[in-house]
Amino acid sequence: PVYPDESRSNLTIISSILESYGAGLAQPTCPEVDRMLKERPRRNLIFLLLDGMGSAILDSHLPAGGFLHSHKCADLTAVYPSTTVCVTSSFFSGIPPISHAWLAWQLYFAEWDQCIEMYSYRDAYFHEPVDLSQRNFLATMEYESIFARIERIAPNAPEISCIYTDITRRRLTEQAGERLIFASDFESLLMSTAKKCAEPGDHLIFAYWKSPDAILHPEGPRSETVTAFMESSDELLHQY
């Protein structure tokens, strides 16, 4: 079994990024990322998240000599619970799950006797939109995004862009705000990222793609479709 390790979790990557901009939150950082950020002068910093692409999926679907494997520098555990909502909330807040409480796709709110889909703001069973003027669950669960924190605190804040899959849920699009750029496919996401990097000035880019998670759910971890996506992604990342 794999157990969570807060000192070596994927949240430490975000902590390292925040520290590099002088906006740290007193959370453990990732030594490998700290070292890279100190050793390499940068104008552009890209955080690329492929949902569900952990070490086990990487090892199962790609050869050892591929682009991603050859650039891998560490194995980290996910924060716990390791759900998409929980992990991405830690990424976009810079704090652990015990502090942000966005733990799963659906959460139960006793005050309204209702299960709510946290990222789409809908009733979990009837899929009707939640009226936030009547049932504002955000009132007790909101946090400052790392984007807003860096822009508020960093002495020389970079231009921040959020380049996301076109099925991104309401929660993430609202947090991104005017920083948001939609991508219709993975190559478009990489093209938009490269285009932004070519613009003058300093850039911090958060790029999020829905797969392999979007394939793993319906088809399983041994699917040939997952392998095809991983191979294609490995090649595209090598190109860009």
XYZ file of C-alpha atoms in Angstrom:
240
model
C 0.000 0.000 0.000
C 0.969 3.630 -0.542
C 0.406 5.930 2.426
C 0.238 9.739 2.322
C 3.401 11.576 3.274
C 2.807 15.268 3.924
C 6.503 16.013 3.705
C 6.653 14.430 0.229
C 3.199 15.175 -1.173
C 2.363 16.788 -4.510
C 1.322 19.903 -2.571
C 5.028 20.521 -1.910
C 5.443 21.456 -5.590
C 3.003 24.348 -5.172
C 4.694 25.316 -1.899
C 8.014 25.562 -3.742
C 6.462 27.754 -6.430
C 4.899 30.054 -3.830
C 8.197 30.302 -1.945
C 10.030 31.204 -5.147
C 7.750 34.237 -5.552
C 8.037 35.265 -1.894
C 4.448 34.198 -1.194
C 5.008 31.033 0.857
C 2.446 29.612 3.283
C 4.765 27.847 5.772
C 4.094 24.451 4.158
C 6.773 21.833 3.335
C 8.414 22.409 -0.060
C 9.829 19.946 -2.580
C 13.667 19.926 -2.448
C 13.981 18.833 -6.090
C 11.783 21.709 -7.272
C 13.492 24.155 -4.896
C 16.830 23.213 -6.416
C 15.608 23.616 -10.001
C 14.043 27.001 -9.284
C 17.276 28.253 -7.712
C 19.650 26.829 -10.308
C 17.818 27.845 -13.463
C 17.092 31.520 -14.194
C 13.545 31.722 -15.477
C 11.180 34.072 -17.223
C 8.440 31.481 -17.668
C 7.297 28.962 -15.066
C 4.762 26.308 -16.137
C 2.804 24.027 -13.832
C 1.201 21.384 -16.067
C -1.338 19.049 -14.476
C -2.550 15.982 -16.381
C -5.382 14.640 -14.245
C -4.704 11.066 -13.111
C -1.160 10.807 -14.461
C 0.580 9.313 -11.455
C 3.747 7.237 -11.380
C 1.847 3.937 -11.678
C 0.095 5.053 -14.882
C 3.372 6.408 -16.233
C 5.149 3.108 -15.572
C 2.307 0.994 -16.986
C 1.855 2.805 -20.288
C 5.183 4.347 -21.319
C 8.650 2.893 -21.987
C 11.468 3.762 -19.609
C 13.335 5.784 -22.246
C 10.470 8.139 -23.127
C 10.401 11.899 -22.626
C 8.423 11.929 -19.379
C 10.380 9.091 -17.793
C 13.698 10.669 -18.710
C 12.667 13.956 -17.068
C 11.143 12.444 -13.939
C 12.999 13.609 -10.819
C 10.936 12.239 -7.907
C 8.002 10.123 -6.766
C 5.544 12.026 -4.567
C 2.331 10.909 -2.891
C -0.943 12.761 -3.411
C -2.585 14.661 -0.603
C -5.336 12.636 1.089
C -8.073 11.991 0.079
C -6.556 11.683 -3.399
C -9.665 12.817 -5.319
C -9.574 15.332 -8.159
C -11.471 17.941 -6.133
C -9.279 17.484 -3.067
C -5.942 17.476 -4.890
C -6.700 20.400 -7.186
C -8.101 22.408 -4.268
C -4.766 21.929 -2.502
C -2.942 22.957 -5.673
C -5.013 26.098 -6.132
C -5.055 27.083 -2.455
C -1.546 26.046 -1.395
C -2.937 24.450 1.780
C -3.639 20.825 2.833
C -7.110 19.220 2.750
C -7.583 19.541 6.504
C -7.448 23.320 5.999
C -9.535 23.775 2.832
C -12.123 20.934 3.379
C -12.821 20.405 -0.338
C -12.537 16.641 0.058
C -14.583 15.000 -2.698
C -16.674 15.514 -5.811
C -19.824 15.512 -3.648
C -20.149 16.685 -0.050
C -23.123 16.498 2.303
C -24.334 19.715 3.987
C -26.451 18.943 7.048
C -27.905 22.464 7.245
C -29.745 21.868 3.972
C -29.856 18.040 4.034
C -28.308 18.137 0.573
C -25.373 16.582 -1.282
C -23.709 19.140 -3.545
C -21.326 18.612 -6.466
C -18.543 20.872 -5.304
C -17.024 21.920 -8.622
C -20.198 22.272 -10.675
C -22.342 23.845 -7.893
C -25.180 21.404 -8.567
C -27.359 19.051 -6.549
C -25.588 15.684 -6.596
C -28.714 13.654 -7.381
C -31.023 15.922 -9.386
C -28.198 17.915 -11.053
C -30.044 21.184 -10.577
C -27.920 24.322 -10.001
C -27.510 25.355 -6.373
C -28.815 28.864 -5.683
C -25.887 30.389 -3.819
C -28.063 33.253 -2.596
C -30.023 30.656 -0.616
C -27.437 27.936 0.021
C -24.043 29.574 -0.101
C -21.709 26.754 0.879
C -18.802 28.902 -0.289
C -19.348 31.242 2.661
C -17.593 28.809 5.005
C -15.327 27.056 2.481
C -13.766 29.842 0.450
C -10.017 30.411 0.409
C -7.634 32.786 -1.316
C -6.335 31.245 -4.512
C -2.610 31.025 -5.060
C -3.100 33.234 -8.125
C -4.549 36.045 -6.013
C -1.943 35.467 -3.306
C 1.005 35.764 -5.688
C -0.466 38.873 -7.328
C -1.058 40.406 -3.875
C 2.268 39.546 -2.207
C 4.986 38.876 -4.791
C 7.327 41.880 -5.154
C 7.528 41.426 -8.934
C 4.456 39.340 -9.685
C 4.446 37.561 -13.064
C 1.530 37.575 -15.453
C -0.554 34.550 -14.439
C -2.455 32.496 -17.026
C -4.738 29.495 -16.489
C -4.966 27.296 -19.586
C -7.597 24.635 -18.984
C -9.497 21.842 -20.688
C -12.775 23.000 -22.215
C -14.830 20.898 -19.759
C -13.412 22.716 -16.739
C -16.061 23.057 -14.032
C -17.493 26.282 -12.692
C -15.356 26.355 -9.557
C -12.044 26.395 -11.432
C -13.216 28.829 -14.111
C -14.382 31.282 -11.440
C -11.054 31.050 -9.632
C -9.169 31.608 -12.881
C -11.299 34.625 -13.791
C -9.764 36.810 -16.496
C -6.622 34.651 -16.442
C -8.524 31.791 -18.143
C -7.768 30.432 -21.620
C -9.730 27.376 -22.842
C -8.155 24.562 -24.872
C -10.182 22.151 -27.006
C -7.519 19.404 -27.066
C -4.177 18.666 -25.457
C -2.077 19.958 -28.342
C -4.056 23.225 -28.320
C -3.261 23.531 -24.619
C 0.449 23.133 -25.327
C 0.276 25.565 -28.240
C -1.441 28.187 -26.065
C 1.172 27.647 -23.376
C 4.045 28.087 -25.854
C 2.397 31.204 -27.300
C 2.038 32.753 -23.862
C 5.669 31.969 -23.035
C 6.784 33.791 -26.179
C 5.139 37.024 -25.045
C 7.307 39.651 -23.318
C 7.566 39.691 -19.540
C 7.499 37.069 -16.806
C 4.808 34.396 -16.886
C 3.415 31.848 -14.451
C 1.187 29.388 -16.307
C -1.123 26.819 -14.767
C -2.212 24.334 -17.408
C -4.769 21.615 -16.637
C -5.860 18.746 -18.897
C -8.663 16.290 -18.061
C -6.914 13.056 -19.136
C -5.846 10.369 -18.508
C -8.409 10.589 -15.675
C -11.280 11.161 -18.121
C -10.322 7.918 -19.899
C -9.435 5.914 -16.790
C -12.906 6.249 -15.256
C -14.897 4.643 -18.091
C -12.216 2.320 -19.488
C -9.946 1.348 -16.587
C -6.168 1.554 -16.013
C -5.219 -1.128 -18.560
C -7.133 0.404 -21.462
C -5.397 0.677 -24.833
C -6.998 4.115 -25.136
C -5.067 5.206 -22.057
C -1.857 3.880 -23.613
C -2.562 5.754 -26.846
C -3.195 8.989 -24.938
C -0.040 8.576 -22.875
C 2.103 7.858 -25.938
C 0.638 10.814 -27.817
C 1.111 13.117 -24.816
C 4.698 11.982 -24.333
C 5.482 12.797 -27.961
C 3.697 16.163 -27.890
C 5.507 17.198 -24.726
C 8.778 16.235 -26.371
C 7.908 18.410 -29.380
C 6.943 21.444 -27.321
